[in-house]
Amino acid sequence: MKSNNILVINCGSSSIKFSLVDFEAGTHLLTGQAENLGAADGSLKWTGVSSGVKKPGKIGHEEAMREIVSVLRESGCSFVGIGHRVVHGGEHFSQSALVSPKTVEALRAHQHLAPLHNPVNLLGIEAAQAAFPEHPQAMVFDTAFHQSMPRRAYLYPIPYHLFSEHGVRRYGFHGTSHRFVTAKAAETLGRPLEDLALVSAHLGNGCSATAVLGGKSMDTTMGLTPLEGLVMGTRSGDVDPSLHKYLCDTLNLNLDEVSSILNKQSGLLGLSGISNDMRTLLEAEAKGDERAAIAVEVFCYRLAKAIAGLVVGLGRLDALIFTGGIGENSKPVRARTLALLPFLGLHLDEAANEDHGRGDRGIITRGDSPCAMVVATDEELLIARDTARVLAEKS
Ligand code: ADP
């Protein structure tokens, strides 16, 4: 019997997440993660049709991939292809692509746009090629969905040659998640995606919101890098562009130090001084912690402001989607954000929100349209489906 399984790989600098997905049934058969790669305590854990933990010690990405091979073999799992999450496809990739010498070359040419992510994504592709030489592979990009943005949304108002000669523009990220949840929302609303004006808010450790009209991204909050836009776990989101110079001049910091502050010590963590984790902050706030309360307040305010701004790119709003760890699970964040948006016609249904919208198609507002809804994201499933499609087109 022909397998419907795709192995989805998400390769980071010190980890490889993997998931074996049946793209027809939409089920995850085995998921796991190799962690602390390059360090003395490298480990591998997995769960699903089988589960377990291995502690091979200091291993690199290729060895980790070989460990993943043996876990899959021992679990009796087969698959027809491999799909890689790739962070940045630049302007070259507006859709998912088969891994070939030509596409790998094009990806290499975009390394400078995502110096922290693309080289490790490539490493994952090479390690998978070495471990599974028989299996075709595809790359699915975080940026590709946003290539439909019009120029008014993707251009920065800076000297034009910085865009035309150096590719400095807004690219947007989380594309697989925004694409997945907007398609799913149309399905649950029972309306064609082509007819809908949607804003999706992906709120996890990284956060971004996107305006989607007729299934196409029209605008999004992340930009050249995933630092722009909303308040995130440790990332600041939007700040005054002069902040870098101000901090360099006044605190005698260098640019790398400022960049590290904005990426790793800001956002929810920076404001609260406690944690980047929304659950922890809500608990601390309930116990009277003022700084945790400030962090949640700024998070919700900036999110609501961004949602209202994104509606400009749509002209109207049919549904607002909450997804990601915070969007799917945090009742107070959804409630407080919606409380700032009554002028969009969004009015919270408290009981439905308490129940995460499980009762009625994910909808957590009163009235028919517009509505706000909770949709669980599944980026691995979308990567698996795209990979299956790319492989089918090839054969
Ligand atoms: P990642 O971007 O790493 O995939 P997730 O989508 O898992 O992250 O989201 C992580 C965030 O979701 C954390 O801030 C976490 O606190 C939050 N989260 C998860 N469950 C809950 C919950 N029940 N209530 C509030 N926040 C939650």
PDB file of N, CA and C in Angstrom, residues 142-143 145-147 149-150 153-154 169-175 178 200 207-212 217-223 228-230 306 310:
ATOM      1  N   ASP A 142       8.736  30.171   5.260  1.00  0.00           N
ATOM      2  CA  ASP A 142       7.928  31.053   6.130  1.00  0.00           C
ATOM      3  C   ASP A 142       7.496  32.331   5.411  1.00  0.00           C
ATOM      4  N   THR A 143       8.315  32.742   4.436  1.00  0.00           N
ATOM      5  CA  THR A 143       8.094  34.034   3.775  1.00  0.00           C
ATOM      6  C   THR A 143       7.182  33.931   2.546  1.00  0.00           C
ATOM      7  N   PHE A 145       4.257  32.878   1.534  1.00  0.00           N
ATOM      8  CA  PHE A 145       2.843  33.294   1.522  1.00  0.00           C
ATOM      9  C   PHE A 145       2.716  34.814   1.374  1.00  0.00           C
ATOM     10  N   HIS A 146       3.679  35.545   1.890  1.00  0.00           N
ATOM     11  CA  HIS A 146       3.579  37.012   1.896  1.00  0.00           C
ATOM     12  C   HIS A 146       4.073  37.658   0.595  1.00  0.00           C
ATOM     13  N   GLN A 147       4.505  36.848  -0.355  1.00  0.00           N
ATOM     14  CA  GLN A 147       4.991  37.432  -1.607  1.00  0.00           C
ATOM     15  C   GLN A 147       3.851  38.092  -2.406  1.00  0.00           C
ATOM     16  N   MET A 149       1.952  40.326  -1.118  1.00  0.00           N
ATOM     17  CA  MET A 149       1.707  41.674  -0.578  1.00  0.00           C
ATOM     18  C   MET A 149       1.947  42.733  -1.657  1.00  0.00           C
ATOM     19  N   PRO A 150       1.082  43.752  -1.716  1.00  0.00           N
ATOM     20  CA  PRO A 150       1.332  44.831  -2.674  1.00  0.00           C
ATOM     21  C   PRO A 150       2.502  45.712  -2.215  1.00  0.00           C
ATOM     22  N   ALA A 153       2.561  47.801   0.888  1.00  0.00           N
ATOM     23  CA  ALA A 153       2.714  47.121   2.175  1.00  0.00           C
ATOM     24  C   ALA A 153       4.146  46.640   2.407  1.00  0.00           C
ATOM     25  N   TYR A 154       4.847  46.296   1.335  1.00  0.00           N
ATOM     26  CA  TYR A 154       6.175  45.703   1.573  1.00  0.00           C
ATOM     27  C   TYR A 154       7.334  46.686   1.482  1.00  0.00           C
ATOM     28  N   ARG A 169      13.351  45.122   2.170  1.00  0.00           N
ATOM     29  CA  ARG A 169      11.898  45.277   2.095  1.00  0.00           C
ATOM     30  C   ARG A 169      11.269  44.452   3.205  1.00  0.00           C
ATOM     31  N   ARG A 170       9.948  44.538   3.321  1.00  0.00           N
ATOM     32  CA  ARG A 170       9.265  43.705   4.305  1.00  0.00           C
ATOM     33  C   ARG A 170       8.955  42.363   3.646  1.00  0.00           C
ATOM     34  N   TYR A 171       9.329  41.268   4.283  1.00  0.00           N
ATOM     35  CA  TYR A 171       9.070  39.930   3.727  1.00  0.00           C
ATOM     36  C   TYR A 171       7.940  39.231   4.484  1.00  0.00           C
ATOM     37  N   GLY A 172       7.918  39.376   5.809  1.00  0.00           N
ATOM     38  CA  GLY A 172       6.896  38.686   6.599  1.00  0.00           C
ATOM     39  C   GLY A 172       7.285  37.239   6.865  1.00  0.00           C
ATOM     40  N   PHE A 173       6.770  36.699   7.966  1.00  0.00           N
ATOM     41  CA  PHE A 173       7.110  35.318   8.368  1.00  0.00           C
ATOM     42  C   PHE A 173       5.846  34.606   8.865  1.00  0.00           C
ATOM     43  N   HIS A 174       6.018  33.417   9.431  1.00  0.00           N
ATOM     44  CA  HIS A 174       4.875  32.614   9.914  1.00  0.00           C
ATOM     45  C   HIS A 174       3.892  32.314   8.781  1.00  0.00           C
ATOM     46  N   GLY A 175       4.367  32.380   7.522  1.00  0.00           N
ATOM     47  CA  GLY A 175       3.448  32.221   6.380  1.00  0.00           C
ATOM     48  C   GLY A 175       2.697  30.893   6.397  1.00  0.00           C
ATOM     49  N   HIS A 178      -0.205  31.238   8.961  1.00  0.00           N
ATOM     50  CA  HIS A 178      -1.277  32.134   8.490  1.00  0.00           C
ATOM     51  C   HIS A 178      -2.054  31.482   7.340  1.00  0.00           C
ATOM     52  N   SER A 200      -5.340  37.184  10.655  1.00  0.00           N
ATOM     53  CA  SER A 200      -4.957  36.077  11.546  1.00  0.00           C
ATOM     54  C   SER A 200      -3.828  36.542  12.456  1.00  0.00           C
ATOM     55  N   CYS A 207       5.411  36.350  17.475  1.00  0.00           N
ATOM     56  CA  CYS A 207       4.023  36.750  17.203  1.00  0.00           C
ATOM     57  C   CYS A 207       3.973  37.575  15.921  1.00  0.00           C
ATOM     58  N   SER A 208       2.984  37.276  15.080  1.00  0.00           N
ATOM     59  CA  SER A 208       2.739  38.154  13.935  1.00  0.00           C
ATOM     60  C   SER A 208       1.274  38.083  13.558  1.00  0.00           C
ATOM     61  N   ALA A 209       0.786  39.156  12.945  1.00  0.00           N
ATOM     62  CA  ALA A 209      -0.592  39.178  12.456  1.00  0.00           C
ATOM     63  C   ALA A 209      -0.560  39.528  10.976  1.00  0.00           C
ATOM     64  N   THR A 210      -1.518  38.935  10.239  1.00  0.00           N
ATOM     65  CA  THR A 210      -1.520  39.096   8.781  1.00  0.00           C
ATOM     66  C   THR A 210      -2.927  39.390   8.281  1.00  0.00           C
ATOM     67  N   ALA A 211      -3.000  40.292   7.297  1.00  0.00           N
ATOM     68  CA  ALA A 211      -4.267  40.579   6.615  1.00  0.00           C
ATOM     69  C   ALA A 211      -4.339  39.695   5.379  1.00  0.00           C
ATOM     70  N   VAL A 212      -5.407  38.905   5.269  1.00  0.00           N
ATOM     71  CA  VAL A 212      -5.526  37.955   4.158  1.00  0.00           C
ATOM     72  C   VAL A 212      -6.846  38.212   3.418  1.00  0.00           C
ATOM     73  N   SER A 217      -2.055  37.014   1.174  1.00  0.00           N
ATOM     74  CA  SER A 217      -1.534  37.938   2.180  1.00  0.00           C
ATOM     75  C   SER A 217      -1.435  39.341   1.580  1.00  0.00           C
ATOM     76  N   MET A 218      -2.049  40.312   2.258  1.00  0.00           N
ATOM     77  CA  MET A 218      -2.031  41.698   1.778  1.00  0.00           C
ATOM     78  C   MET A 218      -1.112  42.574   2.607  1.00  0.00           C
ATOM     79  N   ASP A 219      -0.877  42.166   3.848  1.00  0.00           N
ATOM     80  CA  ASP A 219       0.010  42.931   4.728  1.00  0.00           C
ATOM     81  C   ASP A 219       0.282  42.061   5.958  1.00  0.00           C
ATOM     82  N   THR A 220       1.378  42.327   6.624  1.00  0.00           N
ATOM     83  CA  THR A 220       1.713  41.540   7.804  1.00  0.00           C
ATOM     84  C   THR A 220       2.578  42.370   8.731  1.00  0.00           C
ATOM     85  N   THR A 221       2.697  41.955   9.983  1.00  0.00           N
ATOM     86  CA  THR A 221       3.393  42.814  10.939  1.00  0.00           C
ATOM     87  C   THR A 221       4.905  42.611  10.964  1.00  0.00           C
ATOM     88  N   MET A 222       5.392  41.417  10.596  1.00  0.00           N
ATOM     89  CA  MET A 222       6.847  41.223  10.577  1.00  0.00           C
ATOM     90  C   MET A 222       7.423  41.784   9.279  1.00  0.00           C
ATOM     91  N   GLY A 223       8.704  42.102   9.268  1.00  0.00           N
ATOM     92  CA  GLY A 223       9.259  42.821   8.134  1.00  0.00           C
ATOM     93  C   GLY A 223      10.432  42.151   7.466  1.00  0.00           C
ATOM     94  N   GLU A 228      10.323  42.835  13.627  1.00  0.00           N
ATOM     95  CA  GLU A 228       9.349  43.927  13.467  1.00  0.00           C
ATOM     96  C   GLU A 228       7.942  43.509  13.927  1.00  0.00           C
ATOM     97  N   GLY A 229       7.173  44.483  14.367  1.00  0.00           N
ATOM     98  CA  GLY A 229       5.750  44.237  14.589  1.00  0.00           C
ATOM     99  C   GLY A 229       5.343  44.117  16.035  1.00  0.00           C
ATOM    100  N   LEU A 230       4.659  43.015  16.353  1.00  0.00           N
ATOM    101  CA  LEU A 230       4.024  42.834  17.657  1.00  0.00           C
ATOM    102  C   LEU A 230       5.039  42.612  18.785  1.00  0.00           C
ATOM    103  N   ALA A 306      -2.401  46.788  15.980  1.00  0.00           N
ATOM    104  CA  ALA A 306      -1.930  46.204  14.721  1.00  0.00           C
ATOM    105  C   ALA A 306      -3.093  45.585  13.945  1.00  0.00           C
ATOM    106  N   LEU A 310      -4.251  46.529  10.197  1.00  0.00           N
ATOM    107  CA  LEU A 310      -4.258  45.557   9.098  1.00  0.00           C
ATOM    108  C   LEU A 310      -5.584  45.572   8.341  1.00  0.00           C
TER     109      LEU A 310
END
